[in-house]
Backbone as a printed PyTorch tensor [residue, N CA C, xyz], in Angstrom:
tensor([[[ -50.8640,   55.3390,  -19.0900],
         [ -51.7030,   54.3940,  -19.9990],
         [ -53.1090,   54.4380,  -19.4850]],

        [[ -53.4440,   54.2470,  -18.0550],
         [ -54.6700,   54.2750,  -17.6110],
         [ -55.6070,   55.5220,  -18.0410]],

        [[ -54.8990,   56.5550,  -17.8120],
         [ -55.7140,   57.5580,  -18.2580],
         [ -56.1310,   57.8510,  -19.6120]],

        [[ -55.3850,   57.4020,  -20.4610],
         [ -55.9100,   57.1860,  -22.0700],
         [ -57.0110,   56.2410,  -22.2410]],

        [[ -56.9830,   55.0860,  -21.3150],
         [ -58.0930,   54.3310,  -21.5360],
         [ -59.3880,   54.4320,  -20.7090]],

        [[ -59.1750,   55.3110,  -19.7840],
         [ -60.3330,   55.7530,  -18.8350],
         [ -61.0320,   56.8490,  -19.8930]],

        [[ -60.2210,   57.8000,  -20.5830],
         [ -60.5410,   58.7050,  -21.3410],
         [ -61.4740,   58.2740,  -22.6550]],

        [[ -60.7900,   57.2430,  -23.1350],
         [ -61.5940,   56.5720,  -24.2580],
         [ -62.7940,   56.0850,  -24.1110]],

        [[ -62.8310,   55.0660,  -22.7430],
         [ -64.0350,   54.4950,  -22.2370],
         [ -65.0330,   55.5450,  -22.2120]],

        [[ -64.6460,   56.5750,  -21.4350],
         [ -65.7320,   57.6110,  -21.1550],
         [ -66.6070,   58.2800,  -22.3360]],

        [[ -65.4220,   58.2900,  -23.2090],
         [ -66.0820,   59.1240,  -24.6920],
         [ -67.0620,   58.1620,  -25.4410]],

        [[ -66.4350,   56.8960,  -25.4860],
         [ -67.2800,   55.9980,  -26.1740],
         [ -68.5990,   55.6910,  -25.4390]],

        [[ -68.6750,   55.4670,  -23.9500],
         [ -69.9510,   55.1170,  -23.3060],
         [ -70.8010,   56.3420,  -23.5040]],

        [[ -70.1290,   57.5870,  -23.4970],
         [ -71.0670,   58.9020,  -23.8770],
         [ -71.8980,   58.8410,  -24.9020]],

        [[ -71.1210,   58.2940,  -25.8980],
         [ -71.6340,   58.2900,  -27.4630],
         [ -72.6120,   56.8160,  -27.3830]],

        [[ -72.3310,   55.9440,  -26.7700],
         [ -73.5920,   54.9350,  -26.7680],
         [ -74.5880,   55.3740,  -25.7570]],

        [[ -74.2870,   55.9080,  -24.4940],
         [ -75.5860,   56.4650,  -23.8570],
         [ -76.4520,   57.3560,  -24.6050]],

        [[ -75.9660,   58.2790,  -25.5530],
         [ -76.7890,   59.1510,  -26.1960],
         [ -77.3920,   58.6460,  -27.2900]],

        [[ -76.7390,   57.6270,  -27.8580],
         [ -77.6970,   56.8040,  -29.0430],
         [ -78.5240,   55.7550,  -28.3340]],

        [[ -78.1140,   55.3470,  -27.3390],
         [ -79.5010,   54.4030,  -26.6880],
         [ -80.7850,   55.4510,  -26.2970]],

        [[ -80.3430,   56.5130,  -25.6410],
         [ -81.4560,   57.4700,  -24.9820],
         [ -82.3140,   57.6480,  -26.1860]],

        [[ -81.7370,   58.1580,  -27.4530],
         [ -82.3950,   58.4710,  -28.5110],
         [ -83.3760,   57.2500,  -29.0870]],

        [[ -83.1720,   56.1440,  -29.0550],
         [ -83.7540,   55.0540,  -29.4420],
         [ -84.5780,   54.4910,  -28.5710]],

        [[ -84.5730,   54.7310,  -27.1170],
         [ -85.2270,   54.3640,  -26.2580],
         [ -86.5810,   55.4810,  -26.0900]],

        [[ -86.3700,   56.4110,  -26.7990],
         [ -87.6640,   57.7280,  -26.3910],
         [ -88.9600,   57.2370,  -27.2220]],

        [[ -89.0860,   56.2920,  -28.1620],
         [ -90.1450,   56.0110,  -28.7770],
         [ -90.1580,   55.4110,  -29.9100]],

        [[ -91.1310,   54.7630,  -30.5930],
         [ -91.2170,   54.0510,  -31.7170],
         [ -90.8680,   54.8570,  -33.1180]],

        [[ -90.1870,   54.1950,  -33.9520],
         [ -89.6950,   54.9890,  -35.0430],
         [ -90.3730,   54.5690,  -36.2710]],

        [[ -91.4130,   53.6320,  -36.4190],
         [ -92.0190,   53.3670,  -37.1630],
         [ -93.6560,   53.1410,  -36.8430]],

        [[ -94.5170,   53.3570,  -37.8400],
         [ -95.9350,   53.0530,  -37.4900],
         [ -96.2490,   51.5370,  -37.2690]],

        [[ -96.8000,   51.1820,  -36.2090],
         [ -96.8000,   49.6220,  -36.1070],
         [ -97.8200,   48.9100,  -37.0580]],

        [[ -98.7580,   49.7270,  -37.4300],
         [ -99.8110,   49.1030,  -38.5630],
         [ -99.5840,   49.0570,  -39.6850]],

        [[ -99.9990,   48.1380,  -40.5650],
         [ -99.5600,   48.2340,  -42.0840],
         [-100.4100,   49.1770,  -42.7050]],

        [[ -99.7790,   49.8010,  -43.6110],
         [-100.6870,   51.1200,  -44.3560],
         [-101.8310,   50.5010,  -45.3930]],

        [[-103.0480,   50.6860,  -44.8860],
         [-104.2240,   50.1230,  -45.5800],
         [-104.0940,   50.8820,  -47.0520]],

        [[-104.3070,   49.9700,  -48.1980],
         [-104.3250,   50.5710,  -49.5700],
         [-105.7160,   50.6010,  -49.8680]],

        [[-106.4570,   51.4750,  -50.5110],
         [-107.8390,   51.3780,  -50.8730],
         [-107.7040,   50.5960,  -52.2850]],

        [[-108.8560,   49.5860,  -52.1260],
         [-108.9510,   48.7290,  -53.3730],
         [-108.8040,   49.1790,  -54.8180]],

        [[-109.6460,   50.3910,  -55.0930],
         [-109.5980,   50.8170,  -56.4320],
         [-108.9380,   52.4920,  -56.3490]],

        [[-108.4490,   52.7110,  -55.6780],
         [-108.1370,   54.2420,  -55.6110],
         [-106.6930,   54.3520,  -55.8860]],

        [[-106.4810,   55.7220,  -56.1110],
         [-105.1130,   55.7500,  -56.4130],
         [-103.8900,   55.5420,  -55.4540]],

        [[-102.7350,   55.5620,  -55.9540],
         [-101.7220,   54.8790,  -54.9650],
         [-101.5450,   56.0370,  -53.9490]],

        [[-101.1100,   55.6420,  -52.8850],
         [-101.0210,   56.8090,  -51.5930],
         [-100.0670,   57.2910,  -51.6560]],

        [[ -99.8870,   58.6500,  -51.0580],
         [ -98.8680,   59.5200,  -51.0630],
         [ -97.9580,   59.1300,  -49.8570]],

        [[ -97.0320,   58.5780,  -50.1460],
         [ -95.8190,   58.2610,  -48.8860],
         [ -95.5060,   59.5100,  -47.8770]],

        [[ -95.9370,   60.5290,  -48.6800],
         [ -95.3980,   62.0400,  -47.8840],
         [ -96.1340,   62.2580,  -46.7850]],

        [[ -97.2700,   61.4810,  -46.7310],
         [ -98.5820,   61.7740,  -45.7170],
         [ -98.2550,   60.7580,  -44.5110]],

        [[ -99.3380,   60.1240,  -44.2670],
         [ -99.3880,   59.0600,  -43.4070],
         [ -99.0470,   58.1320,  -43.8860]],

        [[ -98.5820,   57.1700,  -43.4880],
         [ -98.1070,   55.7250,  -43.7960],
         [ -96.9400,   55.0950,  -43.0220]],

        [[ -96.4640,   54.2110,  -43.4450],
         [ -95.5110,   53.2950,  -42.7790],
         [ -93.8480,   53.9490,  -43.1030]],

        [[ -93.5480,   54.9970,  -42.0810],
         [ -92.2880,   55.5630,  -42.2750],
         [ -91.5940,   55.3810,  -41.1410]],

        [[ -90.4590,   55.5710,  -41.0950],
         [ -89.5300,   55.7880,  -40.1630],
         [ -89.4690,   57.2800,  -39.3920]],

        [[ -90.1800,   57.8790,  -39.8540],
         [ -90.2970,   59.2030,  -39.3500],
         [ -91.3940,   59.7050,  -38.5620]],

        [[ -91.0840,   59.9620,  -37.2000],
         [ -92.0680,   59.9210,  -36.1930],
         [ -92.9780,   61.2930,  -36.4270]],

        [[ -94.2550,   61.4370,  -36.0190],
         [ -95.0280,   62.6890,  -36.3200],
         [ -94.6670,   63.8390,  -35.2360]],

        [[ -94.3020,   64.8400,  -35.6450],
         [ -94.3250,   66.0040,  -34.8620],
         [ -93.1420,   65.5800,  -33.8010]],

        [[ -92.0620,   65.1600,  -33.8090],
         [ -91.0160,   64.6180,  -32.8240],
         [ -90.2110,   65.9770,  -32.6840]],

        [[ -89.8880,   66.5540,  -34.0130],
         [ -88.9470,   67.8620,  -34.2010],
         [ -87.3860,   67.2940,  -33.5320]],

        [[ -86.7660,   68.5010,  -33.1860],
         [ -85.3640,   68.2140,  -32.7410],
         [ -85.3680,   68.3180,  -31.5160]],

        [[ -86.2570,   67.8760,  -30.3220],
         [ -86.1010,   67.8690,  -29.0760],
         [ -85.5420,   66.6430,  -28.7630]],

        [[ -85.2110,   65.7400,  -29.3790],
         [ -84.2720,   64.6250,  -28.7790],
         [ -82.7960,   65.1400,  -28.9690]],

        [[ -82.5280,   66.2220,  -29.3730],
         [ -80.9860,   66.7390,  -29.4650],
         [ -80.7610,   67.5990,  -28.4160]],

        [[ -81.8040,   67.9560,  -27.5820],
         [ -81.6790,   68.9620,  -26.5830],
         [ -80.5670,   68.5340,  -25.5860]],

        [[ -80.1490,   69.7400,  -24.9590],
         [ -78.9390,   69.7450,  -23.7200],
         [ -79.5840,   69.1990,  -22.6210]],

        [[ -80.9910,   69.0640,  -22.2610],
         [ -81.7590,   68.6980,  -21.2240],
         [ -82.0150,   67.2230,  -20.9990]],

        [[ -81.8830,   66.5750,  -22.0300],
         [ -82.1600,   65.2180,  -22.2490],
         [ -80.6520,   64.3600,  -22.5720]],

        [[ -79.8150,   65.1280,  -22.7630],
         [ -78.6350,   64.5650,  -23.4280],
         [ -77.2560,   64.8350,  -22.2220]],

        [[ -77.5760,   65.5870,  -21.3370],
         [ -76.3090,   66.2260,  -20.5510],
         [ -75.3480,   64.9390,  -19.9650]],

        [[ -75.9530,   63.8320,  -19.5380],
         [ -74.9520,   62.9230,  -19.0560],
         [ -74.1770,   62.2760,  -19.9980]],

        [[ -74.5730,   62.0240,  -21.1600],
         [ -73.6050,   61.6440,  -22.3860],
         [ -72.5870,   62.5020,  -22.5770]],

        [[ -73.2100,   63.8560,  -22.6880],
         [ -72.3330,   64.7610,  -23.0790],
         [ -71.0000,   65.3580,  -22.0940]],

        [[ -71.7850,   65.0720,  -20.7140],
         [ -70.6870,   65.1350,  -19.5010],
         [ -69.6160,   64.2090,  -19.7550]],

        [[ -70.0550,   62.7410,  -19.8740],
         [ -68.9420,   61.8800,  -20.1090],
         [ -68.1030,   62.0250,  -21.2240]],

        [[ -68.9270,   62.5540,  -22.4230],
         [ -67.7520,   62.7090,  -23.3960],
         [ -66.4560,   63.9220,  -22.8860]],

        [[ -67.4220,   64.8870,  -22.5540],
         [ -66.1270,   65.8590,  -22.1080],
         [ -65.4010,   65.5430,  -21.1050]],

        [[ -65.6750,   65.0580,  -20.1610],
         [ -64.4010,   64.4200,  -19.1760],
         [ -63.5700,   63.5010,  -19.8160]],

        [[ -64.0140,   62.5280,  -20.8300],
         [ -63.3190,   61.6410,  -21.7890],
         [ -62.1620,   62.3800,  -22.7830]],

        [[ -62.7350,   63.7930,  -23.2770],
         [ -61.9890,   64.4050,  -23.8810],
         [ -60.9600,   65.3010,  -23.3220]],

        [[ -61.1650,   65.6830,  -22.0250],
         [ -60.2810,   66.3780,  -21.2090],
         [ -59.1680,   65.4950,  -20.8140]],

        [[ -59.4470,   64.2250,  -20.3450],
         [ -58.6700,   63.0820,  -20.0750],
         [ -57.4050,   62.8990,  -21.1400]],

        [[ -58.1560,   62.7370,  -22.2770],
         [ -57.1420,   62.5400,  -23.5330],
         [ -56.4380,   63.7100,  -23.6620]],

        [[ -56.9830,   64.8730,  -23.6660],
         [ -56.2270,   65.9750,  -23.9540],
         [ -55.2160,   66.3170,  -22.8830]],

        [[ -55.3870,   65.9920,  -21.6840],
         [ -54.6870,   65.8500,  -20.6120],
         [ -53.3050,   65.2640,  -20.8600]],

        [[ -53.3550,   64.1300,  -21.4790],
         [ -52.0320,   63.1230,  -21.5700],
         [ -51.0060,   63.8090,  -22.6410]],

        [[ -52.0980,   64.4220,  -23.7360],
         [ -51.1370,   64.8910,  -25.1180],
         [ -50.5850,   66.3580,  -24.5300]],

        [[ -50.9810,   66.9880,  -23.8090],
         [ -50.5610,   68.3000,  -23.3800],
         [ -49.1410,   68.0170,  -22.5330]],

        [[ -48.8460,   67.0940,  -21.7740],
         [ -48.2300,   66.8540,  -21.0300],
         [ -46.7490,   67.1740,  -21.6560]]])
């Protein structure tokens, strides 16, 4: 029973660690409000503006070098859970 609890805790802790690591890497929105021109056309929101998409971040936040502690915790947790099932 203890092996199951430790495996489950490690798996959940790894997922939470990776989620918190992504959220702590930078702001997800523009801190200043979008300036609207007084008599101009409506702004194209696909360019710069108040969006949750950071500029030029890419997929680097999914890299193995930054998420290895969380992946290690998940891996150990899964191995512990599978070791109980295989017995």
